[in-house]
Coordinates of C-alpha atoms and ligand atoms in Angstrom, one line a residue:
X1 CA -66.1 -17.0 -184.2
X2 CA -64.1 -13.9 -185.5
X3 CA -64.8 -12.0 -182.3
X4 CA -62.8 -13.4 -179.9
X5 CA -64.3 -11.5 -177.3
X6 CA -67.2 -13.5 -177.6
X7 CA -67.4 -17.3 -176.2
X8 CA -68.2 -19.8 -179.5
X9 CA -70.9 -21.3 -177.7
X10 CA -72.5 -24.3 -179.0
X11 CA -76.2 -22.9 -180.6
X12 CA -79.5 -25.8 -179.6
X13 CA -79.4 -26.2 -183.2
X14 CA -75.2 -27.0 -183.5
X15 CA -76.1 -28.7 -180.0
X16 CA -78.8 -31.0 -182.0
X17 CA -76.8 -31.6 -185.2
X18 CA -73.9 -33.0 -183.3
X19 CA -75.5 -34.7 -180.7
X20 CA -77.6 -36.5 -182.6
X21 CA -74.0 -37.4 -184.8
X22 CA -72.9 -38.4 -181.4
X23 CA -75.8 -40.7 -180.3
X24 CA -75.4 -42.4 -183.7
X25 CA -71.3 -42.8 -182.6
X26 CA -72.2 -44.6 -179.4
X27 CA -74.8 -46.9 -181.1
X28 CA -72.2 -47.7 -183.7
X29 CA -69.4 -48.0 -180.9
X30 CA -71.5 -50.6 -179.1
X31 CA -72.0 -52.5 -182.9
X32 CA -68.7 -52.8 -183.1
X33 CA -67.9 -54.4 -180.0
X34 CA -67.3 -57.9 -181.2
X35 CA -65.0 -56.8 -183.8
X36 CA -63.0 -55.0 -181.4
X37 CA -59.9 -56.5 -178.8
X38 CA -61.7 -56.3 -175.4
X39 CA -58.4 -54.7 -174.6
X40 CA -55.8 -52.8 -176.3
X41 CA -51.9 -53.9 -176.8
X42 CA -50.5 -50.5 -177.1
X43 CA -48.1 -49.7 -173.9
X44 CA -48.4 -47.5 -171.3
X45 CA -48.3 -43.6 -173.1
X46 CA -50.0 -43.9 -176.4
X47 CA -52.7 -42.5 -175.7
X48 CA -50.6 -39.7 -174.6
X49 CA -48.7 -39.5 -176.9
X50 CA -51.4 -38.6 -179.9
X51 CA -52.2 -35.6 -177.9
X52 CA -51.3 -32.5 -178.7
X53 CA -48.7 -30.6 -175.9
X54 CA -51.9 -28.1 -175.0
X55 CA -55.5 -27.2 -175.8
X56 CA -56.4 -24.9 -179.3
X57 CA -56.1 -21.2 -178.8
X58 CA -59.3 -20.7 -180.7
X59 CA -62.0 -23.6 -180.6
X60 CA -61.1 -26.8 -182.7
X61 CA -63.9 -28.2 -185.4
X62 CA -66.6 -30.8 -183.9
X63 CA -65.5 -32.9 -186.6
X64 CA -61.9 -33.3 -185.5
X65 CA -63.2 -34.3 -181.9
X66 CA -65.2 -36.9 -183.0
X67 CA -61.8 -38.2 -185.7
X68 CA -60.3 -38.5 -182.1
X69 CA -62.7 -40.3 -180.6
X70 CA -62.7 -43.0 -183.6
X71 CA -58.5 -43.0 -183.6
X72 CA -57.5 -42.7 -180.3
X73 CA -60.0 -42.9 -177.4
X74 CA -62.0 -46.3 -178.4
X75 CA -58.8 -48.0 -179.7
X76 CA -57.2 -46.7 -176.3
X77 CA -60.1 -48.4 -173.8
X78 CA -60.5 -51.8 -172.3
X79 CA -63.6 -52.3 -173.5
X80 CA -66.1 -53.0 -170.3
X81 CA -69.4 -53.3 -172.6
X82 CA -67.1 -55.9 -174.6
X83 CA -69.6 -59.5 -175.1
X84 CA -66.3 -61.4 -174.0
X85 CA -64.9 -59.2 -170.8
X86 CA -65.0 -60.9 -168.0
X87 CA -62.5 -59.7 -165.5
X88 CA -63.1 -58.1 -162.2
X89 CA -67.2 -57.1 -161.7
X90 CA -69.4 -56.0 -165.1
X91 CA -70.0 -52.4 -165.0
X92 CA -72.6 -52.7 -167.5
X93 CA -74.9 -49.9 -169.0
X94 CA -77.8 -49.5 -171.4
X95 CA -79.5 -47.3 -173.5
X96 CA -82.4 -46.1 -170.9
X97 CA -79.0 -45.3 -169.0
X98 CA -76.8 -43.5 -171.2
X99 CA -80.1 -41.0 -172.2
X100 CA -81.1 -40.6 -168.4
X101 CA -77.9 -39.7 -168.1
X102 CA -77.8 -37.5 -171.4
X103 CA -81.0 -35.5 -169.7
X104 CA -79.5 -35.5 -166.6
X105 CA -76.2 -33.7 -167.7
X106 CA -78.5 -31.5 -169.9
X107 CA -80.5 -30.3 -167.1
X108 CA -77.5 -29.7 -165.2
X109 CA -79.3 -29.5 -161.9
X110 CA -77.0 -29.2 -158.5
X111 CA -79.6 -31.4 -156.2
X112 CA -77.3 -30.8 -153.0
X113 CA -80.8 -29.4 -151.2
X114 CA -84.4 -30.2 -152.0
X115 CA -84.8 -26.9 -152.7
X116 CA -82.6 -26.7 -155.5
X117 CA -83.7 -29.2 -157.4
X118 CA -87.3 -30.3 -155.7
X119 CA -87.7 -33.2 -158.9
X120 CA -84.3 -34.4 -158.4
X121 CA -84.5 -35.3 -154.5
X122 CA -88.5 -36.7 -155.0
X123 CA -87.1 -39.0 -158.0
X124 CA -84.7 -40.1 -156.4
X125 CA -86.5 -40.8 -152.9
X126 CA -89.4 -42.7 -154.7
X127 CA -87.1 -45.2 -156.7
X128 CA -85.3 -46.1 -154.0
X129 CA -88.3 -47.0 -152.7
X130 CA -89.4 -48.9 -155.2
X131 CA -85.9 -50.4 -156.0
X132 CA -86.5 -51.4 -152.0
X133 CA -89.6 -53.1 -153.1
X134 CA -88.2 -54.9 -156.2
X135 CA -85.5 -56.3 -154.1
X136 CA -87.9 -57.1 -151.3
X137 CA -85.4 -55.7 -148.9
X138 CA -86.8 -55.3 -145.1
X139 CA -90.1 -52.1 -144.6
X140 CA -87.8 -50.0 -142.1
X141 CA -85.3 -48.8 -145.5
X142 CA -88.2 -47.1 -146.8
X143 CA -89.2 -43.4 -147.1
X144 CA -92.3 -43.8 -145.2
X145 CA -90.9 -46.3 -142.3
X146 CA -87.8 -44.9 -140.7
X147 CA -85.2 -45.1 -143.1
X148 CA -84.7 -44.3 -146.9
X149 CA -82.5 -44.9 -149.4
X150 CA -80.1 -42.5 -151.0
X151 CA -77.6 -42.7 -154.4
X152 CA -74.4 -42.3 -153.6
X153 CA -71.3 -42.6 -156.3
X154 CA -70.0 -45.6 -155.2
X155 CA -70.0 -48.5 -152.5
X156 CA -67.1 -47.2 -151.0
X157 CA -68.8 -43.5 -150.5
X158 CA -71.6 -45.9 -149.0
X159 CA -69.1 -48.0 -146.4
X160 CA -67.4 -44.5 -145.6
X161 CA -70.8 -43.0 -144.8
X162 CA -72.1 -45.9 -142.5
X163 CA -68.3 -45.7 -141.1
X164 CA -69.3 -42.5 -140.0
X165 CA -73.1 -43.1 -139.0
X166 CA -71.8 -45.7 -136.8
X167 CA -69.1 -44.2 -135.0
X168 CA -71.3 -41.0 -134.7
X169 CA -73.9 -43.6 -132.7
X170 CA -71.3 -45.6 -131.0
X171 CA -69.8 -42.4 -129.4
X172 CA -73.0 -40.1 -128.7
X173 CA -71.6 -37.7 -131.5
X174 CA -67.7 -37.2 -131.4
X175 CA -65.8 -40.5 -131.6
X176 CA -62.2 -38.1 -131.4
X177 CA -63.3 -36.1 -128.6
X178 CA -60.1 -34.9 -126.9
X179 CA -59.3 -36.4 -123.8
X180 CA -61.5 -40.0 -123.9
X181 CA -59.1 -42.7 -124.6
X182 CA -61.9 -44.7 -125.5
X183 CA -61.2 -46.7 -128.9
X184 CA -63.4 -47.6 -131.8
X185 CA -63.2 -50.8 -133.6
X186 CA -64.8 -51.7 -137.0
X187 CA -64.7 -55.7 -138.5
X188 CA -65.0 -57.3 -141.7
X189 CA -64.0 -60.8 -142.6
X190 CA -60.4 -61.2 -144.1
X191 CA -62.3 -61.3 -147.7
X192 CA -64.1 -58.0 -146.8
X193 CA -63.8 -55.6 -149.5
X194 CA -60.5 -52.5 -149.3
X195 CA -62.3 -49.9 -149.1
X196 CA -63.5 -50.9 -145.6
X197 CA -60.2 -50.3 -144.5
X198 CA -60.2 -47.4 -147.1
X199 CA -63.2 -46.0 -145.0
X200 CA -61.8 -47.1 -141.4
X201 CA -58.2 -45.1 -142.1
X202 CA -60.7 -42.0 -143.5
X203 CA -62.6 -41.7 -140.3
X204 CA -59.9 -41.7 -138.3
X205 CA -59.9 -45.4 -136.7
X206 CA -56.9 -46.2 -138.8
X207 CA -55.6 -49.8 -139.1
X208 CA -55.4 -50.9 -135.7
X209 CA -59.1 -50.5 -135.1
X210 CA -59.7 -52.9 -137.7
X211 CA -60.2 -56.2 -137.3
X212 CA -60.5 -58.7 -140.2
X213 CA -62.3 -62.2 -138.9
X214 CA -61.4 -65.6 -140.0
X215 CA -63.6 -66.9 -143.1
X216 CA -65.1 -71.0 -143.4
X217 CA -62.1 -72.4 -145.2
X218 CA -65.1 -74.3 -147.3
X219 CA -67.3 -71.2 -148.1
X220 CA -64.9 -68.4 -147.5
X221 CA -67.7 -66.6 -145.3
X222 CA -67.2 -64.9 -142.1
X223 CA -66.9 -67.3 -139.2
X224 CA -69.5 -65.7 -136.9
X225 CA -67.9 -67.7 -134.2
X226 CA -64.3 -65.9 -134.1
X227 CA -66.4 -62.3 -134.9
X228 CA -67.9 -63.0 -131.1
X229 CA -64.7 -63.8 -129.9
X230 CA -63.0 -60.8 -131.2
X231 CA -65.5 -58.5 -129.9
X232 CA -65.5 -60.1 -126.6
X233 CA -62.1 -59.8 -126.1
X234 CA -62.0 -56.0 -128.0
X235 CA -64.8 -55.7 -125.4
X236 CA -62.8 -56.8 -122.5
X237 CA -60.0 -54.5 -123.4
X238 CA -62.0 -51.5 -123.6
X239 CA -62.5 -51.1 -126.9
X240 CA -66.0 -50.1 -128.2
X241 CA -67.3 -51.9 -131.3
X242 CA -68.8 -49.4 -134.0
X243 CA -69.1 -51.4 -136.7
X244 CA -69.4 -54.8 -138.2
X245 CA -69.6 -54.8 -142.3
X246 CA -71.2 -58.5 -144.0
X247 CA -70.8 -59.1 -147.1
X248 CA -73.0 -60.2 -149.5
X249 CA -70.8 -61.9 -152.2
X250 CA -67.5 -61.1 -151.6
X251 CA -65.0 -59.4 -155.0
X252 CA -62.7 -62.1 -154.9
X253 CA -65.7 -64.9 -154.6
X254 CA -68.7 -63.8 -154.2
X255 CA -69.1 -65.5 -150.8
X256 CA -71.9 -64.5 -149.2
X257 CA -71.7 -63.8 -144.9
X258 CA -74.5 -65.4 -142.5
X259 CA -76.1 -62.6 -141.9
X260 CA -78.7 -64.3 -139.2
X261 CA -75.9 -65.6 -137.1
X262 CA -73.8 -61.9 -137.5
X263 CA -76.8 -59.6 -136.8
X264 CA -77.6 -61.8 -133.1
X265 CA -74.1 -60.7 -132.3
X266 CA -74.5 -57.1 -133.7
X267 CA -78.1 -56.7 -132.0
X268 CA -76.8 -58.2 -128.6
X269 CA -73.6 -55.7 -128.6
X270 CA -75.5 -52.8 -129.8
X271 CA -73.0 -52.7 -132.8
X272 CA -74.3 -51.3 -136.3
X273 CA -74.7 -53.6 -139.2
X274 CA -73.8 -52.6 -142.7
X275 CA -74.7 -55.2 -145.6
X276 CA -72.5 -54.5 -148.6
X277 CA -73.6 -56.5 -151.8
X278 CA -72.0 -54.6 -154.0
X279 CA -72.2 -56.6 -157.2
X280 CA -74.8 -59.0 -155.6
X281 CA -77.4 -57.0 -154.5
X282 CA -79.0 -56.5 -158.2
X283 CA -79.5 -60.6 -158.1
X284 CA -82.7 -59.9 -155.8
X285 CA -84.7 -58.8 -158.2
X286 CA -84.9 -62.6 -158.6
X287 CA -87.1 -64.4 -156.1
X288 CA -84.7 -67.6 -156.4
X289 CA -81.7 -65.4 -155.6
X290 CA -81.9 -63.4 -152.0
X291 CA -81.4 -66.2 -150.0
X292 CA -77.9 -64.6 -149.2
X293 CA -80.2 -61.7 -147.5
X294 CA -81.9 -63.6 -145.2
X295 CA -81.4 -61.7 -141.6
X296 CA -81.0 -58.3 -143.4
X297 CA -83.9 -56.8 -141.4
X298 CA -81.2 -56.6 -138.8
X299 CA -78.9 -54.4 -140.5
X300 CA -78.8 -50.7 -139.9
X301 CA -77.4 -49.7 -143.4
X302 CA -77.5 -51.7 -147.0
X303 CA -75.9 -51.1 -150.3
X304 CA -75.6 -52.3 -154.1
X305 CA -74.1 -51.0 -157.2
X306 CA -77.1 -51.1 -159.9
X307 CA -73.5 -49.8 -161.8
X308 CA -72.3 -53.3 -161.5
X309 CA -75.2 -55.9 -162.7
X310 CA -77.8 -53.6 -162.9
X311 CA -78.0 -51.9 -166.2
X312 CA -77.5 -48.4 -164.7
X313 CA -74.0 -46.9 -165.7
X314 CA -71.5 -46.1 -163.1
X315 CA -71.7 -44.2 -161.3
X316 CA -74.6 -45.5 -159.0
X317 CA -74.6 -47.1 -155.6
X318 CA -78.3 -47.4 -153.7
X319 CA -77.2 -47.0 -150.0
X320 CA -80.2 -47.3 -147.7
X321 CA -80.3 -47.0 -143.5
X322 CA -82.8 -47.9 -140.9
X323 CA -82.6 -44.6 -139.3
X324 CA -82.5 -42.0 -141.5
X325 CA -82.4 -39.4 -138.3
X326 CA -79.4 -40.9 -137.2
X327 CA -77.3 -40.6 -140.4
X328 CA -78.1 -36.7 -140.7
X329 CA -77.4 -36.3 -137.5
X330 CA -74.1 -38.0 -138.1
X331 CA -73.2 -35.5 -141.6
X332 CA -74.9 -32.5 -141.4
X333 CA -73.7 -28.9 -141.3
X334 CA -76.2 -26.2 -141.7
X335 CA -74.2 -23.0 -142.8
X336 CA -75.8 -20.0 -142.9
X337 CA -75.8 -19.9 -147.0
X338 CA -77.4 -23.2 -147.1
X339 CA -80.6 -22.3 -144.6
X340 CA -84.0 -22.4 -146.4
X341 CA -87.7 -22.3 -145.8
X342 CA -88.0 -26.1 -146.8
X343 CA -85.2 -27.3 -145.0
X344 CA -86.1 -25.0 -141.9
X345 CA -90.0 -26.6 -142.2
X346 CA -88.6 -30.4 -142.1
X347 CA -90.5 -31.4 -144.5
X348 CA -88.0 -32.2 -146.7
X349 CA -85.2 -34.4 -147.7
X350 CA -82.1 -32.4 -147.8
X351 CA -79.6 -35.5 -149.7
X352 CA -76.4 -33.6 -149.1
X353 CA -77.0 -34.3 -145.4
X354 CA -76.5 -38.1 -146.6
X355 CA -73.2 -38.2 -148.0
X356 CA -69.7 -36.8 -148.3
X357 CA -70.0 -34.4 -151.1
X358 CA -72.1 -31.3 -150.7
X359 CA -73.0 -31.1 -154.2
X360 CA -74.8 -33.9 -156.3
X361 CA -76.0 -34.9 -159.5
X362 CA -79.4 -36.0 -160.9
X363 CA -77.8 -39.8 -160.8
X364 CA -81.8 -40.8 -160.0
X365 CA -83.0 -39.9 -163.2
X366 CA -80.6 -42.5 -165.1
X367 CA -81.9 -45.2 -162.5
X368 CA -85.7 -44.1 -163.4
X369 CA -85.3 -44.2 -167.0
X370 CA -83.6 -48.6 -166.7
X371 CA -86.6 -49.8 -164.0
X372 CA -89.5 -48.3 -166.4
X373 CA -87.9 -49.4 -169.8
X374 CA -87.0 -53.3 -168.3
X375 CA -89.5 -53.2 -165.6
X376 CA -89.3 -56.0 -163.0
X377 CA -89.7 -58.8 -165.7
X378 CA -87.0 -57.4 -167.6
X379 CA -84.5 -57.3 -164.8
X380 CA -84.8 -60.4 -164.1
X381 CA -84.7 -61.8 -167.3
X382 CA -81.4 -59.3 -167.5
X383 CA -79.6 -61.6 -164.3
X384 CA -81.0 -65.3 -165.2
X385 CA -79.4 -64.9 -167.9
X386 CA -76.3 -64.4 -167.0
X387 CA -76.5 -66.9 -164.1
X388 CA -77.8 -69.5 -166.6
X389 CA -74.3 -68.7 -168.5
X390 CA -72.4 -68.9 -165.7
X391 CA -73.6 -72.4 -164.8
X392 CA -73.3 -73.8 -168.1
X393 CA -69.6 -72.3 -168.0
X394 CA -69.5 -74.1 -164.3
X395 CA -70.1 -77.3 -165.6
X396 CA -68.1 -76.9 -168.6
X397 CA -65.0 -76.3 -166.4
X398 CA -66.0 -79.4 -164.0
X399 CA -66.1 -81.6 -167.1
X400 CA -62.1 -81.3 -167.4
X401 CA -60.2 -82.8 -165.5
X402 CA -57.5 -80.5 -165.5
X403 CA -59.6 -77.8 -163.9
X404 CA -61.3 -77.4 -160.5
X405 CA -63.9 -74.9 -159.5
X406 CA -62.4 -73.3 -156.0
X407 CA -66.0 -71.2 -154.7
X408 CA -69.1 -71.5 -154.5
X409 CA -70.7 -69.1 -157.8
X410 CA -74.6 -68.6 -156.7
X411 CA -74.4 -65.7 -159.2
X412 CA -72.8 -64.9 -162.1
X413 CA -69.2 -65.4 -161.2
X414 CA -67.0 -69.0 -161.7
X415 CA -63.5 -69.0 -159.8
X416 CA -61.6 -71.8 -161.0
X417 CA -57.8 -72.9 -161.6
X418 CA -56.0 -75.5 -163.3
X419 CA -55.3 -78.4 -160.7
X420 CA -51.6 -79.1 -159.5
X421 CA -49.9 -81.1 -157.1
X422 CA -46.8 -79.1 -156.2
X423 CA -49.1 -75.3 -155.2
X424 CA -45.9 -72.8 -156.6
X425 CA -45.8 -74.7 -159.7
X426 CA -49.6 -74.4 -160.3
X427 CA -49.3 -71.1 -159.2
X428 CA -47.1 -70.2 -162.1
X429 CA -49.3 -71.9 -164.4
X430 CA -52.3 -70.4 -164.1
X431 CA -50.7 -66.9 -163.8
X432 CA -49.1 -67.9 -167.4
X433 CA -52.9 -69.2 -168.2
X434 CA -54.5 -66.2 -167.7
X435 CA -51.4 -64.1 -169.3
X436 CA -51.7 -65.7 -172.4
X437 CA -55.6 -66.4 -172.4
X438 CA -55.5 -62.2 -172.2
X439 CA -52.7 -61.5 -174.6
X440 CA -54.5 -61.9 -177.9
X441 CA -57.3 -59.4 -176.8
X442 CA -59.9 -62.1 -178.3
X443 CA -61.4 -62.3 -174.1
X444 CA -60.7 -60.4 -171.0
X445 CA -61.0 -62.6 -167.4
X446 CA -59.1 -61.7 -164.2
X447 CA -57.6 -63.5 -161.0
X448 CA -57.8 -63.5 -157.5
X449 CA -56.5 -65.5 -154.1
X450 CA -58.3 -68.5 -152.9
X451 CA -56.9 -70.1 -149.5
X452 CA -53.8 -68.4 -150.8
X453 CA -53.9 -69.9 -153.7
X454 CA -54.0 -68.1 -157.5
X455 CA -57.4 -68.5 -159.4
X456 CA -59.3 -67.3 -162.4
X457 CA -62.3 -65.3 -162.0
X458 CA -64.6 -65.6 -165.1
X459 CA -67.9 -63.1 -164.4
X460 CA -70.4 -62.8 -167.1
X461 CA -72.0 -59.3 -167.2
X462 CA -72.4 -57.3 -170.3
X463 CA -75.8 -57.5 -171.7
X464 CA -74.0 -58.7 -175.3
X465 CA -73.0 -61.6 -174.1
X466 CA -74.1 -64.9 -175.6
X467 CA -73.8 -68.5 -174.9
X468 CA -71.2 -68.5 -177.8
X469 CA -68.9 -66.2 -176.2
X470 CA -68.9 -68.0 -172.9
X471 CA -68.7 -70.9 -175.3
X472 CA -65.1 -68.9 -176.7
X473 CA -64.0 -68.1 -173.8
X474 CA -63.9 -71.8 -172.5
X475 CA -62.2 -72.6 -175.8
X476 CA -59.4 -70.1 -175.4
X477 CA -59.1 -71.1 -172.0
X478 CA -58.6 -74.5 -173.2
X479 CA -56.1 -73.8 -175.9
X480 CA -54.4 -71.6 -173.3
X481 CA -54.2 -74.4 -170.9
X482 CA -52.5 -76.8 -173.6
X483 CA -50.4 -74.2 -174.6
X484 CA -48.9 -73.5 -171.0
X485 CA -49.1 -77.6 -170.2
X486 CA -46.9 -77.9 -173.5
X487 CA -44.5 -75.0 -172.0
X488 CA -44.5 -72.9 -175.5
X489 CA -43.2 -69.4 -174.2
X490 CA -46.0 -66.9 -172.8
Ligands
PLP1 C1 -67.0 -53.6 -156.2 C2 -67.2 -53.7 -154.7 C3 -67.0 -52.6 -153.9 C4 -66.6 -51.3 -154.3 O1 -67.4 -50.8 -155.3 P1 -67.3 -49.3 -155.8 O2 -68.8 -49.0 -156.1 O3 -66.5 -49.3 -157.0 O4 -66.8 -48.5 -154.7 C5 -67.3 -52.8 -152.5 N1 -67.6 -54.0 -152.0 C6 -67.7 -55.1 -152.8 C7 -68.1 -56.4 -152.2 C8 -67.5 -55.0 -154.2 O5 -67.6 -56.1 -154.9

């Protein structure tokens, strides 16, 4: 490296010593888990603060990065892998993962055409398919029926994109057009997830074109009734319904929309259906578990994270449509730099005509490498698990009386409060609950709304987790509960 005219790049062989070092890092990193706060206590800045003002002039030592990584990166995370995190949705990963994703950086490949990067679009077209299959999810998502199924980064990438299928059907191809004053509306129930909105404000509908339906105040799913009200009456004003987005277990509940009674109102208004089941979806690898997609062979567009439940680091959403032909037609821009002999022959998928992003990554590959190493049995195995643990958690929190269980959990997530008669003052307590339950780092849950009213949310999901963690973290939630009933200081 004495000639700074020439760029220290890594050698394969440097490249092989130190990756191998670093492959050994994240085994040990995932060993150490359970010795490890599932969060850390520092404040806001201190991970800042142990970095230097600016990068090294000349390159620093391999050695010293990885120092970093043990003294102030993984003592700086909350630790999503953790065997006792809980909060929000898992975002679990796994070995096949993290080296799909290893060969998938290595390769490097830009798959934004099929022609540059013919493996990476065929990969990624046939395990969708058979991810289709595994899920038992309705012929016309297929490759060889109408439809297909593409990765995109996130669910939210996957609402915005059937935003904008649908509004490019609704409208016959430009839903801004100067001079129509017709307006587009898009619904969701009033538990429908943000980036709905997120996605209706992007495309140019905004908040007033958005209309959030009632839920069942017993299982907090849409009320199918009020949606056919609401469109009746957007109907009767002019407005022209785009969209209507079901949910498959909800973020706050995992309530779970009737789909049969939506789509008869979609199919009858002409309206396009998008099913998002974010963090349920990966359930239906189990038999036992899709009855929440009953009626989805009327929706025009589907999605799940396998980055949630599924083994398959973020990030990774499958987002499949019915009509394939009318989402391209919806997104694609052919530039003159972009034209090819395999897009030009048609024979080809072209998955930058699918999304937002021109560019994409081999995320496919990461996907390919978790279905072959589980396989089918494995998967399952993966989720009964953790729905077994949640249950036995379930009827551990029904066996106190102090505690009631607010939802429905037909997966993996319990929602549940201490009791109260006065609602404000078992507000407060249960926000002190879960402050102290998380304050000694020794579990991790999170908390949501329910009628209006504060709850925990307790969602099993790493792959480390054991019946004695859940068994912990219903200890601590117990001590936590005395504590806060004895009114000791948070
Ligand atoms: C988590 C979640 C999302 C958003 O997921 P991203 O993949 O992070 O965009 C959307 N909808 C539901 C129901 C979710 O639970």
């Amino acid at each position: 490296m004495d000639d700074l005219s020439v760029p220290p790049h890594m050698s394969p062989d440097e490249f092989r010593t130190y990756g191998h070092q670093l492959v050994d890092w994240v085994a040990d990193y995932w060993t150490s888990l359970p010795q490890r706060r599932v969060r850390p206590a520092d404040p806001p800045g201190a991970v800042a603060a142990k970095l230097p003002a600016g990068p090294p002039a000349t390159g620093d030592g391999f050695a010293s990065l990885v120092d970093d990584l043990d003294t102030i990166i993984a003592p700086g995370l909350t630790h999503w892998q953790h065997p006792r995190f809980f909060a929000y949705f898992p975002a679990n990963t796994s070995g096949p993962s993290v080296l799909g994703d290893l060969v998938a950086a290595g390769l490097g490949v830009q798959g934004m055409l099929w022609a540059t990067g013919p493996a990476c679009t065929e990969v990624e077209t046939v395990v969708l398919d058979w991810l289709a299959d595994l899920l038992d999810l309705p012929e016309k998502f297929r490759s060889r029926s109408t439809g297909g199924g593409v990765i995109q980064d996130s669910a939210s990438s996957a609402t915005l994109v059937a935003t904008l299928a649908a509004l490019h059907r609704a409208s016959g191809g430009d839903w801004r057009a100067e001079g129509t004053r017709r307006r587009y509306t898009v619904y969701t129930s009033t538990e429908g997830h943000s980036s709905i909105e997120k996605a209706a404000r992007m495309a140019g509908i905004g908040d007033a074109g958005l209309r959030l339906i009632e839920v069942d105040e017993e299982t907090l799913a849409m009320r199918p009734d009020r949606l056919r009200e609401r469109i009746a009456a957007d109907v009767a004003a002019g407005a022209v319904p785009a969209l209507v987005v079901a949910t498959v277990g909800t973020t706050s509940t995992t309530a779970v929309d009737p789909l049969p009674a939506i789509a008869e109102i979609t199919r009858e208004y002409g309206i396009w259906l998008h099913v998002d089941a974010a963090y349920a979806g990966s359930a239906a690898v189990c038999p036992e578990l899709r009855a929440g997609q009953v009626g989805l062979e009327h929706a025009d567009s589907y999605c799940f994270d396998p980055h949630k439940w599924l083994l398959t680091g973020f990030d990774c959403d499958a987002f499949w449509v019915a009509d394939r032909a009318g989402l391209i037609q919806a997104l694609s821009v052919l530039p003159e730099y972009l034209r090819n002999a395999a897009t030009d022959s048609d024979a080809v998928i072209d998955y930058r005509d699918w999304q937002v992003p021109l560019g994409r990554r081999f995320r496919a590959l990461k996907l390919w490498f978790v279905l072959r190493w589980y396989g089918a049995e494995g998967l399952r195995a993966h989720i009964r698990s953790h729905v077994a643990l949640a249950r036995d958690f379930a009827a551990l929190v029904r066996a106190d009386q102090r505690f009631e269980i607010v939802a429905p959990y037909p997966y993996a997530l319990v929602v549940f409060r201490l009791r109260g008669a006065a609602p404000d003052d078992a507000d407060r307590a249960n926000a002190a609950l879960l402050e102290r339950l998380n304050a000694d780092g020794g579990v991790y849950l999170s908390h949501t709304r329910v009628r209006g009213r504060y709850a925990l949310r307790l969602a099993v999901g790493s792959p480390r987790t054991t019946a004695a963690d859940v068994a912990a973290a219903w200890d601590a939630i117990r001590s936590a509960a005395d504590a806060v009933a004895g009114g000791s200081s948070v």
